Coordinates of C-alpha atoms and ligand atoms in Angstrom, one line a residue:
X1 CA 152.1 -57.2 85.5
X2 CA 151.3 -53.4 85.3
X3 CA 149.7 -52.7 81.9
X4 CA 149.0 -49.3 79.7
X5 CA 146.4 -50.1 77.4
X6 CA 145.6 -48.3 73.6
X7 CA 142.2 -47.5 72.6
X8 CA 142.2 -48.2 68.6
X9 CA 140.6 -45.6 66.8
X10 CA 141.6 -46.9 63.1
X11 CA 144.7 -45.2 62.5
X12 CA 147.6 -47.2 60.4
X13 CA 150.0 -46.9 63.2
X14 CA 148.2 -48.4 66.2
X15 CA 149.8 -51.8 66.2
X16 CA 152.9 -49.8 67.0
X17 CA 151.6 -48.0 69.6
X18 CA 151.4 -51.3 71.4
X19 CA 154.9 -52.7 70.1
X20 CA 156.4 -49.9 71.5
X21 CA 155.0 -50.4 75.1
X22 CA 155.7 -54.4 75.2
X23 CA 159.2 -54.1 73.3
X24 CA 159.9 -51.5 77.0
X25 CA 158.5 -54.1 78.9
X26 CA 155.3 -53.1 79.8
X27 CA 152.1 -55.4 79.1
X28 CA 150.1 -53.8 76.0
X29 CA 146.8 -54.7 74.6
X30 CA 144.4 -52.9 72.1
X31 CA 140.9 -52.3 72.8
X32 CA 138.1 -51.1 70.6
X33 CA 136.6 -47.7 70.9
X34 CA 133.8 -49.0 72.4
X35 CA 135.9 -50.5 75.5
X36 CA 133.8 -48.9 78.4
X37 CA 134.5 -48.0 82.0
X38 CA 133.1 -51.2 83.7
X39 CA 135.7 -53.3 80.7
X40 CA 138.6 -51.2 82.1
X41 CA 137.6 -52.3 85.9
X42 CA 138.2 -55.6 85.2
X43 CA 141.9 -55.1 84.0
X44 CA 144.2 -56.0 86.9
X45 CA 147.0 -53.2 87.5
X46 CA 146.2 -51.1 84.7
X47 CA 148.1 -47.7 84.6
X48 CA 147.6 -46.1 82.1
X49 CA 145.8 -45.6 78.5
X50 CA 146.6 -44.4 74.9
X51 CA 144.0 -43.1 73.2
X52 CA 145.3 -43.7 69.5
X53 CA 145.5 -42.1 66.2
X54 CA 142.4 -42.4 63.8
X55 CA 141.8 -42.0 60.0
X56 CA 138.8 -39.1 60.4
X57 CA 139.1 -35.7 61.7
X58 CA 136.1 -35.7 65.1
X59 CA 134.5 -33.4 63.7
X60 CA 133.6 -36.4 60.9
X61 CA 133.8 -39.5 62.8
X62 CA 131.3 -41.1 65.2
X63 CA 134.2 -42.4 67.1
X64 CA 134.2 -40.7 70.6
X65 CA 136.1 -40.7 73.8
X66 CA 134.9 -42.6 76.5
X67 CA 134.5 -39.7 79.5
X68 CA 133.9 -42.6 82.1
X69 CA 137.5 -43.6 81.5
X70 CA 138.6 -40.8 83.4
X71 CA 137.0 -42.0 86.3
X72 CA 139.9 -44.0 86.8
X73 CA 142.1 -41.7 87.6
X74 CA 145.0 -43.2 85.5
X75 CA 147.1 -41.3 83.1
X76 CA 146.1 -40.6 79.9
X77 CA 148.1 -39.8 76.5
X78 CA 145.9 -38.8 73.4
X79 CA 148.4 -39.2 69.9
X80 CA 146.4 -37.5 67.3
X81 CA 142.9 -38.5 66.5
X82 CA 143.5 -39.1 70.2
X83 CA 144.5 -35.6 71.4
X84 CA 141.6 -34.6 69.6
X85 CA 139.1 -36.2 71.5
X86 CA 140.7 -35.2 74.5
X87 CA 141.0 -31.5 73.5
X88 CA 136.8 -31.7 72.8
X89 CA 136.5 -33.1 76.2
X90 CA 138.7 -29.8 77.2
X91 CA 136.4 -27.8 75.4
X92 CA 139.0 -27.1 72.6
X93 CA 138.1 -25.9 69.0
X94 CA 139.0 -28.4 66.4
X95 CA 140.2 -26.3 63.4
X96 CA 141.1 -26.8 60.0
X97 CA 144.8 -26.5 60.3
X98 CA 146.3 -23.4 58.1
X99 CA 148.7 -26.7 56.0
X100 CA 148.1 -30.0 56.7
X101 CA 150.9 -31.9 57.7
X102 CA 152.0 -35.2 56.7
X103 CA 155.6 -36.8 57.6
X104 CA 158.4 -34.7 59.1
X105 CA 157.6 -31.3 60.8
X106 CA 160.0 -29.5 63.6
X107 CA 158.3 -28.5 66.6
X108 CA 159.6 -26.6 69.6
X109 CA 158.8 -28.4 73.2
X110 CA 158.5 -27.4 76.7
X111 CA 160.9 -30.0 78.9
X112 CA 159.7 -29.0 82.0
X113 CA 156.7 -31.1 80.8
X114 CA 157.2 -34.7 82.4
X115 CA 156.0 -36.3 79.1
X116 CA 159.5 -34.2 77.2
X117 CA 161.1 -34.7 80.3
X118 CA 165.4 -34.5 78.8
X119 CA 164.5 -34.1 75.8
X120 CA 166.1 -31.0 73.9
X121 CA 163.8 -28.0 73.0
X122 CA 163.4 -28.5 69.3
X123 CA 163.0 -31.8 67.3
X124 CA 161.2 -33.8 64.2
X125 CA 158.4 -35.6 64.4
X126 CA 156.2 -37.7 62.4
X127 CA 152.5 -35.7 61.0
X128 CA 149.8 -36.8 60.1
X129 CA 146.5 -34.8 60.3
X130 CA 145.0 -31.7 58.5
X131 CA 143.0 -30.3 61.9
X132 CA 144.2 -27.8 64.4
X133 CA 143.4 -27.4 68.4
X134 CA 142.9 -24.2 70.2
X135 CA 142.0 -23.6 73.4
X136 CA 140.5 -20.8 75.7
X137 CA 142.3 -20.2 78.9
X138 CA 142.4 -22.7 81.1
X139 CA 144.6 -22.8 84.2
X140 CA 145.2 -26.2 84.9
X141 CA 146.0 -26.4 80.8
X142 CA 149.6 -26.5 79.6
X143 CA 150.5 -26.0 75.5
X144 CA 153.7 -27.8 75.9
X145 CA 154.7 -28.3 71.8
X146 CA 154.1 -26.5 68.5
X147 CA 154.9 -26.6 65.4
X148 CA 156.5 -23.9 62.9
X149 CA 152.9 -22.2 62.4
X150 CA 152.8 -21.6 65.8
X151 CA 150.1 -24.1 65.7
X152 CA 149.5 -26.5 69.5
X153 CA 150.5 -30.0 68.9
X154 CA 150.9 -30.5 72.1
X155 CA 149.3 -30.0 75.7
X156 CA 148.9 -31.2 79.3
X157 CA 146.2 -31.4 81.7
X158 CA 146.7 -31.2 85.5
X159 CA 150.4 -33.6 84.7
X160 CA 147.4 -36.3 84.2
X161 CA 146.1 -36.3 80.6
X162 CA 148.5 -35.3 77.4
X163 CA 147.7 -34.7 73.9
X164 CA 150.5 -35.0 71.0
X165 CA 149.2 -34.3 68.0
X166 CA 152.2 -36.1 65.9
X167 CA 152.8 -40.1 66.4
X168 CA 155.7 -40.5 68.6
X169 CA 155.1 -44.5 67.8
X170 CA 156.5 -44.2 64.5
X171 CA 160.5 -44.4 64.1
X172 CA 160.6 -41.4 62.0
X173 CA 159.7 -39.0 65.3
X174 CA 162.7 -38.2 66.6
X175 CA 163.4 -39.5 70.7
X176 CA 160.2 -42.0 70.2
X177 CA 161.6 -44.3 72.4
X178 CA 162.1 -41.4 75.5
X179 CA 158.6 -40.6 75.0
X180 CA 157.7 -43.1 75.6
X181 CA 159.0 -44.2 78.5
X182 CA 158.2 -40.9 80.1
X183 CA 154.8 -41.9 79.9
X184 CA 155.6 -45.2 81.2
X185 CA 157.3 -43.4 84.3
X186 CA 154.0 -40.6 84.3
X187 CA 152.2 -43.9 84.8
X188 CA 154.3 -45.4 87.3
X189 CA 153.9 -48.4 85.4
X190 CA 156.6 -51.0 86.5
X191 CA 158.9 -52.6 83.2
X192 CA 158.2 -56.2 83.9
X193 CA 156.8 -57.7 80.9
X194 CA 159.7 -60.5 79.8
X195 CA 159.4 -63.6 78.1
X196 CA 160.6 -65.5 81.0
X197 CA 157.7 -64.1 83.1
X198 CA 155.5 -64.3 80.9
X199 CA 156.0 -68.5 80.3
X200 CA 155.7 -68.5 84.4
X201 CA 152.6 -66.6 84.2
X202 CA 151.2 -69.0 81.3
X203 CA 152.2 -72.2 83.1
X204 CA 150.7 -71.1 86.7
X205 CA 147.9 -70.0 84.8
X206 CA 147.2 -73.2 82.4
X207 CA 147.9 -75.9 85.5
X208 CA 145.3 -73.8 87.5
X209 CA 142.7 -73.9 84.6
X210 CA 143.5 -77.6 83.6
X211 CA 143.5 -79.4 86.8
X212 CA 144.5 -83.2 86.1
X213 CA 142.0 -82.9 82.9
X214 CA 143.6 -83.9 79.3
X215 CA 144.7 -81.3 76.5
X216 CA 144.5 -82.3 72.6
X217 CA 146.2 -80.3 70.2
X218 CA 147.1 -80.6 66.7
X219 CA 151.1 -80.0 65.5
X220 CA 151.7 -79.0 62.1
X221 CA 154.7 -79.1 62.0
X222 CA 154.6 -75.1 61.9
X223 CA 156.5 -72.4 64.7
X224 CA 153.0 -71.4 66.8
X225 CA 151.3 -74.9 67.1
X226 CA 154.8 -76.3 68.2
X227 CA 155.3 -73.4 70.8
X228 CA 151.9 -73.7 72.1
X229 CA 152.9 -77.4 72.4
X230 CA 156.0 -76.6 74.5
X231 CA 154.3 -74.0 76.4
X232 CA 151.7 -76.6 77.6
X233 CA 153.9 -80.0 77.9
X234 CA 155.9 -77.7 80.5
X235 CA 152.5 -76.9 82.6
X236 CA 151.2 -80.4 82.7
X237 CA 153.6 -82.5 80.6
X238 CA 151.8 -85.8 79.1
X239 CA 148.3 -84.2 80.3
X240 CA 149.2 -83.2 76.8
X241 CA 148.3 -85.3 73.8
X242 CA 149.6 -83.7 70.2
X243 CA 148.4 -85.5 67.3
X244 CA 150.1 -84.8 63.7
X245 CA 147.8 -85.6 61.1
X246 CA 150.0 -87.1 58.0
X247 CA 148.6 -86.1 54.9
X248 CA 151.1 -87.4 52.8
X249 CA 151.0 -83.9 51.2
X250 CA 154.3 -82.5 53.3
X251 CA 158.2 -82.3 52.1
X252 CA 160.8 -85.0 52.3
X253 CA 161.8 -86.7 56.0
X254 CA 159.0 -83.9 57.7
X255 CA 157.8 -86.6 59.5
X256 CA 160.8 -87.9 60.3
X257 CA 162.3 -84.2 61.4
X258 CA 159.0 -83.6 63.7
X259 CA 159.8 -87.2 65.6
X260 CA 163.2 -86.3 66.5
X261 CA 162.7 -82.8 67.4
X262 CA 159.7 -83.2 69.5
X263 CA 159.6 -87.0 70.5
X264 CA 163.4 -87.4 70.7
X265 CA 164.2 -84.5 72.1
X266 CA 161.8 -82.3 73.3
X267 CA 159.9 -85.6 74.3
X268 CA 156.7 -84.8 73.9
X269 CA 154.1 -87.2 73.6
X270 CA 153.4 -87.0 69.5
X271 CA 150.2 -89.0 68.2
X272 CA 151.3 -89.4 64.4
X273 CA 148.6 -90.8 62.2
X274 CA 149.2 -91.4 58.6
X275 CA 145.9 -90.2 56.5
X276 CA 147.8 -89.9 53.5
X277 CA 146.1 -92.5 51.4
X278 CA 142.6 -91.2 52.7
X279 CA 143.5 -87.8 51.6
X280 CA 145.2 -89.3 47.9
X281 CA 141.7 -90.9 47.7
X282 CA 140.0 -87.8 47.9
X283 CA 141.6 -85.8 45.7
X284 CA 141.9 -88.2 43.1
X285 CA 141.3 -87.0 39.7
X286 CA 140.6 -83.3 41.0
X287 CA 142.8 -80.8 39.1
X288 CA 141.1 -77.4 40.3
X289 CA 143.2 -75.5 42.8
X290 CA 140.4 -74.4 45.0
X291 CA 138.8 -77.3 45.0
X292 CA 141.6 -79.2 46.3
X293 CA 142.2 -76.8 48.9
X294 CA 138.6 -77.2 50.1
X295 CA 139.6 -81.0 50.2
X296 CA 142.4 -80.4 52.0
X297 CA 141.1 -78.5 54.0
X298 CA 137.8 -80.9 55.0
X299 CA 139.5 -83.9 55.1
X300 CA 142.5 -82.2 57.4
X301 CA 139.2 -81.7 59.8
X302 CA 137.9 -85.1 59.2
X303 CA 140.9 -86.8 60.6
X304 CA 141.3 -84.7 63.9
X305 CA 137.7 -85.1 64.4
X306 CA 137.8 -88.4 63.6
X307 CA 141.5 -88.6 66.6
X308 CA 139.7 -86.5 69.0
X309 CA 136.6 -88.7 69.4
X310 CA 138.8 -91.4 70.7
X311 CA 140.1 -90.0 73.4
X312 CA 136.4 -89.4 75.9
X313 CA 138.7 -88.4 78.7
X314 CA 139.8 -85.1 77.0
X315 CA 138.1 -81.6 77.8
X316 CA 139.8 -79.1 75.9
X317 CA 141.5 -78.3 72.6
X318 CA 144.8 -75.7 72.3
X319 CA 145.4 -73.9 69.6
X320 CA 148.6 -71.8 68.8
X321 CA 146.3 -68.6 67.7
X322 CA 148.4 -65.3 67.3
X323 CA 147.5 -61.4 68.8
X324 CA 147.7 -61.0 65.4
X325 CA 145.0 -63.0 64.3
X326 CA 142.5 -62.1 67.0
X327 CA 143.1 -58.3 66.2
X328 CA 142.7 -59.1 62.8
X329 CA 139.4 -60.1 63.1
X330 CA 138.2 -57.2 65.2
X331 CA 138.2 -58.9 68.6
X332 CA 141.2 -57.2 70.3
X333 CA 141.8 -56.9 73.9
X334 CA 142.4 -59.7 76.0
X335 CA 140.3 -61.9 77.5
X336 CA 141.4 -65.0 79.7
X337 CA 143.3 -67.8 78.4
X338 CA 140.8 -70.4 78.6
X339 CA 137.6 -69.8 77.3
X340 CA 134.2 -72.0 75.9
X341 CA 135.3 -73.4 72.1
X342 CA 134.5 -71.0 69.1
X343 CA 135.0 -72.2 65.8
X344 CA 138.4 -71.0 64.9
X345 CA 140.8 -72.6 62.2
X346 CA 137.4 -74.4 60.3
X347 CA 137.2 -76.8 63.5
X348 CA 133.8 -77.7 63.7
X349 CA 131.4 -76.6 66.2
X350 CA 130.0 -80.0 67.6
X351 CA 133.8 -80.4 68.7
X352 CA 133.4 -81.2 72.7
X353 CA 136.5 -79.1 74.2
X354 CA 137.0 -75.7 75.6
X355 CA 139.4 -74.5 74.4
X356 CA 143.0 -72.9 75.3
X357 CA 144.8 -70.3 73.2
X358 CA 147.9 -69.5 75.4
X359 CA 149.8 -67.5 72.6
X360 CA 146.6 -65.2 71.7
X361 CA 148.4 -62.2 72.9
X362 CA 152.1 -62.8 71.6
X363 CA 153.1 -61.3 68.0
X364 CA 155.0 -63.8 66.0
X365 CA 158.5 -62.6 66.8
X366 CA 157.6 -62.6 70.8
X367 CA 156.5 -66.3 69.8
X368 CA 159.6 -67.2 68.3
X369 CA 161.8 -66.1 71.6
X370 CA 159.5 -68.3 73.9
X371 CA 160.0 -71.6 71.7
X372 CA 164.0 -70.0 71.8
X373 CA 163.3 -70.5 75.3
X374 CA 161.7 -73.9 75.8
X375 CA 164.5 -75.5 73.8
X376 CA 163.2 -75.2 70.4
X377 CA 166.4 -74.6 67.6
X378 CA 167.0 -71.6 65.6
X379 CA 166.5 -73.1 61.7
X380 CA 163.1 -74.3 63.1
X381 CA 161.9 -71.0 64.8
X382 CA 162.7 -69.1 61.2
X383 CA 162.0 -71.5 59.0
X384 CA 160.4 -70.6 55.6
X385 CA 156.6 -70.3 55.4
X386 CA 154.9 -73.9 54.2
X387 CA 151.4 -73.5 53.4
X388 CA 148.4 -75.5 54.9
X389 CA 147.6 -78.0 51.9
X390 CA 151.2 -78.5 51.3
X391 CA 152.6 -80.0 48.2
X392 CA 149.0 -80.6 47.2
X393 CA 149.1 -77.1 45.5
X394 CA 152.7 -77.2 44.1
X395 CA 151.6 -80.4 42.0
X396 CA 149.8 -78.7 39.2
X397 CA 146.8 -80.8 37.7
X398 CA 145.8 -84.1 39.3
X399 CA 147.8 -85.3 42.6
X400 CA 149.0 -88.5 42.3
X401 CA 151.6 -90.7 44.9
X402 CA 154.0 -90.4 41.7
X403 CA 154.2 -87.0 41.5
X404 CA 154.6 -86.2 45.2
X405 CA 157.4 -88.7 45.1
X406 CA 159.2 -86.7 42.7
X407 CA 158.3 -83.5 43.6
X408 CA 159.8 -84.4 47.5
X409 CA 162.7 -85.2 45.5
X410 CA 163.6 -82.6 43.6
X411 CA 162.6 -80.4 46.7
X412 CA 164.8 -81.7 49.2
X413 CA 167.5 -81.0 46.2
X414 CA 166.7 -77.6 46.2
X415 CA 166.7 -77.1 50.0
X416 CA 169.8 -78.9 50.5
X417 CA 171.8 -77.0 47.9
X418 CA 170.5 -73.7 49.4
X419 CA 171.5 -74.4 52.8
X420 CA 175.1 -76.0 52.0
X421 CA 175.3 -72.7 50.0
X422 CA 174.5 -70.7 53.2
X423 CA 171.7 -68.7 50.9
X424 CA 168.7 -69.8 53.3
X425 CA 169.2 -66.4 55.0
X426 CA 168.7 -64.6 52.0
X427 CA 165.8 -66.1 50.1
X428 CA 162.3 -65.7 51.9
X429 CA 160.7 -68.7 50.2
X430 CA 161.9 -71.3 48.0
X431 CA 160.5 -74.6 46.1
X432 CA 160.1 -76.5 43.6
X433 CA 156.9 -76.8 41.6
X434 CA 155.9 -80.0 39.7
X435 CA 154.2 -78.5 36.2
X436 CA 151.7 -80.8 34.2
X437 CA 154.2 -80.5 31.2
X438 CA 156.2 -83.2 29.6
X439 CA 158.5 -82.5 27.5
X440 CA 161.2 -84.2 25.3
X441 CA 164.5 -84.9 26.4
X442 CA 167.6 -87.0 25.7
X443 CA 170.0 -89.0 28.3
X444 CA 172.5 -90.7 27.3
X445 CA 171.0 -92.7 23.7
X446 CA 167.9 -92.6 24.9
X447 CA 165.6 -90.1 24.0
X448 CA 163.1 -89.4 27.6
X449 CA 159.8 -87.6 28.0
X450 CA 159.3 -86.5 31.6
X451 CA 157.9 -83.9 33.3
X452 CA 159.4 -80.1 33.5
X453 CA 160.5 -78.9 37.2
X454 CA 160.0 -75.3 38.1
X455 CA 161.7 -73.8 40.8
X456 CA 160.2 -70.8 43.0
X457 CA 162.7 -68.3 45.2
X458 CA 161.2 -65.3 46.3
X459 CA 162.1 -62.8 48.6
X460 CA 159.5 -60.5 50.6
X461 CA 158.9 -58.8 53.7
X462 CA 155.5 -60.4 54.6
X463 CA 154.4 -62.7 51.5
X464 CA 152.1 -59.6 50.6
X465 CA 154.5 -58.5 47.6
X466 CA 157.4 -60.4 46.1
X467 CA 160.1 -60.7 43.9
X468 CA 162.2 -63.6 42.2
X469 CA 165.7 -64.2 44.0
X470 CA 168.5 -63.5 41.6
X471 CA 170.2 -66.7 41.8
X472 CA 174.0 -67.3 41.2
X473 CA 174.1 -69.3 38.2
X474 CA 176.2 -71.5 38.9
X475 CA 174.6 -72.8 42.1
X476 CA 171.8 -73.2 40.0
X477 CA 173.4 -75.2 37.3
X478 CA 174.5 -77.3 40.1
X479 CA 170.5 -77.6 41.5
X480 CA 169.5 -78.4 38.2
X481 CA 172.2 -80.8 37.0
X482 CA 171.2 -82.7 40.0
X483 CA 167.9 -82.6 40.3
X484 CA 167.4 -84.0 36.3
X485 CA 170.3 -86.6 37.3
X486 CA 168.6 -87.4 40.5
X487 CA 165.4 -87.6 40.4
X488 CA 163.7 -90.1 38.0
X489 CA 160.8 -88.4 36.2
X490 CA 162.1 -84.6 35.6
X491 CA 164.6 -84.4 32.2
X492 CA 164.0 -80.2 32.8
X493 CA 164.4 -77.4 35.2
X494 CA 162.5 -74.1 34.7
X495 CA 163.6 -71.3 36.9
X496 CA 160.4 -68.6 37.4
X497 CA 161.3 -65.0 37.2
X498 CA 158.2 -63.3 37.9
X499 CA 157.4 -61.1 40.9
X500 CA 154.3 -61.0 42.8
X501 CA 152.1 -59.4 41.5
X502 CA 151.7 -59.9 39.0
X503 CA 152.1 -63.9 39.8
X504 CA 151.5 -65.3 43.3
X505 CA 154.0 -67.0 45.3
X506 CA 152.5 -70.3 44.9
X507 CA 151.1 -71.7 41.2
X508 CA 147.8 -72.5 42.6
Ligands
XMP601 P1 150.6 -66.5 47.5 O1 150.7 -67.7 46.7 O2 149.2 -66.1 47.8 O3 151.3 -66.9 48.9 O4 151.4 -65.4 46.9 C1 151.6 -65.9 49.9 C2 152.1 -66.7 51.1 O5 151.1 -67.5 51.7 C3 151.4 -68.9 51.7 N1 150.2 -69.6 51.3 C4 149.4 -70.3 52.2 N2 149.6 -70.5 53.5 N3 147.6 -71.8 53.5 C5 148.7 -71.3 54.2 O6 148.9 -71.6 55.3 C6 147.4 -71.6 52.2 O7 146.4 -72.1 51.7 C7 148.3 -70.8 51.5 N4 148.4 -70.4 50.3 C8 149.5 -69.6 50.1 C9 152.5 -69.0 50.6 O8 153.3 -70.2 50.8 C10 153.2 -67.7 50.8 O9 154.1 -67.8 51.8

């Protein structure tokens, strides 16, 4: 598939840059500035390249423009930081510009330029950046946009290289999307980059990589390991072994859900082992919240380990790693699928496998409309978040069977009533948290002293920042008159109003 690339040179916006070009169906990765001529060379079909927006001025930053890039002779679009570079390259002046600008600014265009090509003569776009560019003259040099100053923040070079000194990625520049795609069209770039192609692409690719060798993978029961495990049953079907440890540690009928989605249905071949009283053992008497994260954790590892080494006839490990992730950490770009096993996720390094990461270039939303399209249901896909050491850090103070018992309880209460209420759309997260507190109560003659129950709805964007979920209160009488009725153990319901921050989502 043809590809534009984007050079990352810090700025905030740069993840957009490649959004834009894979939500118009063109293939998009990011690269770091160092990404050198001999890198590019080894892309197949790329056309063109984005040099992106930084967080220095260059006349500041050591970040510089790669002048072998031009060597290949495809086009390039400079966004700010970007247009800089290329305007030094062009023997421009970088300037202090008379008034910074940052956010809105109207600037007047030339659409005879290709890149402004039916575009009107006069628009908003999105500033950010206290430099300005001048240039001596230069034939083959265009100024194709400025700005109310009468400042360039704009320029073409020979219909080859372009420099926009505002960020057309960003939603707030007006006609984003058309400029877009004139640069796809400058690059001749073809629009192929689907979902649908890109599951052919990953099955040719993972059948040609894994031969008639086995694959071991480990479900949790989240959206990218179960993708990844669809993605790879369809390219070599029970080749694949997915194992699903059971830590005891997850909601009410989990288990049971996973079986029938994936075995039932989807008929994969699901390993389930049941850890849960090895992982009990381990964290008995441990009230610390990191500690029994790191227990969590280690065992969690133990127990694939531990699965893994029986099977001698399997040579590589998959893992549902996100674009996100690997971008995250600074590795960027793309790389092949298959590659020798690095020690991602905690797995430990003396584990045997190579290893496969067939979602490493997909964002989480791209993610979700492949597992759409291998079959997997909607109110899985989007889900609420579930964190790795499960209910082992919504049981405050030591874990015991007990408690997780009730806790389950009262939890599958709470995300029954929400759903039957139709409210799952509307709250981001929600829980229940087993407090150490017991406290009196009465039912019926009998006076009881159980534990108190709190219970957790946030909404949020990203988990970053929340808030509490003003619940009806009526559908949370109803939660709380059954939970206390139902579930043996709780005699009170506590219902947390705090945002994040200053609290975190979870209590531990
Ligand atoms: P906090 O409690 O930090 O949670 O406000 C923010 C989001 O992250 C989830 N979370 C975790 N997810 N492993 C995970 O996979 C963890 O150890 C973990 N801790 C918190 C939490 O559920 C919320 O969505």
């Amino acid at each position: 598939m043809d590809k534009i690339i984007v050079i990352d040179y810090g700025s905030q916006y740069n993840e957009l840059i490649v959004r834009r070009l894979r939500d118009l169906n063109v293939e998009s990765y990011m690269y770091p500035s160092t990404f050198s001529y001999e890198e590019a060379l080894k892309i197949k079909d790329l056309k063109g390249i984005i040099l992106s927006g930084g967080f220095d001025s260059v006349s500041n930053s050591s970040l510089s423009f790669n002048e072998d890039l031009l060597k290949l002779n495809v086009p390039i679009l400079g966004i700010c930081y970007g247009m800089e570079l290329l305007s030094f390259y062009l023997k421009g002046k970088i300037n202090k510009a008379k008034n910074s600008e940052y956010g809105r600014s109207l600037i007047n265009v030339d659409n005879n330029s290709l890149i402004f090509k039916a575009l009107p003569r006069s628009f908003n776009v999105w500033m950010s950046h206290s430099d300005s560019v001048s240039f001596e003259d230069e034939p083959n040099l265009k100024i194709i946009a400025k700005n109310q100053n009468n400042e360039v923040v704009g320029f073409s070079y020979k219909d080859n290289l372009y420099g926009l000194l505002f960020h057309p990625e960003v939603n707030n520049t007006d006609f984003s999307k058309e400029i877009f795609l004139n640069f796809i069209s400058i690059c001749n770039a073809k629009r192929e980059y689907k979902m649908d192609n890109f599951v052919d692409l990953m099955v040719k690719e993972i059948k040609e990589e894994v031969g008639n060798k086995k694959v071991i993978l480990g479900l949790s029961g989240g959206v990218d390991s179960a993708v990844c495990a669809l993605l790879l049953h369809k390219a070599i079907g029970d080749q694949l072994i997915s194992v699903f440890i059971d830590h005891g540690l997850n909601r009410k009928f989990e288990k049971e859900e996973l079986e029938e989605r994936f075995v039932k249905k989807l008929h994969l071949n699901v390993l389930i082992r049941d850890f849960s009283e090895l992982f009990l053992d381990r964290l008995s008497g441990v009230t610390d919240p990191e500690e029994k994260r790191k227990i969590i954790g280690k065992t969690f590892i133990d127990c694939f380990t531990k699965v893994s080494n029986e099977f001698s006839d399997v040579s590589f490990l998959a893992q549902g790693t996100l674009y996100t992730d690997i971008v995250e950490s600074g590795k960027g770009g793309i790389s092949k699928v298959i590659k020798s096993h690095h020690n991602v996720g905690g797995l430990p390094k003396d584990l045997k496998f190579k290893l496969i990461e067939p979602l490493k270039t997909l964002y989480k939303d791209q993610v979700r409309e492949i597992g759409k399209l291998l079959g997997l249901d909607e109110e899985f896909l989007y889900r609420q978040p579930f964190p790795g050491p499960g209910l082992g850090i919504r049981v405050i103070g030591e874990i015991t069977k007990e408690k997780l018992d009730i806790l389950k309880d009262a939890d599958y209460i709470l995300r029954s009533e929400v759903k039957t209420n139709h409210l799952d759309n509307s709250i981001w997260q929600y829980f229940c948290v087993l407090t150490n507190i017991k406290t009196v109560g009465v039912m019926g003659d009998n006076r009881t002293y159980n534990y108190a129950l709190s219970i957790r709805c946030v909404t949020s964007i990203d988990g970053m920042t929340a808030d509490f979920y003003r619940m009806d209160y009526d559908i949370l009488a109803k939660i709380a008159n059954r939970i206390v009725n139902e579930v043996k153990g709780i005699n009170r319901i506590l219902y947390d109003v705090t945002s994040k921050p200053p609290s975190t989502i979870e209590y531990e």
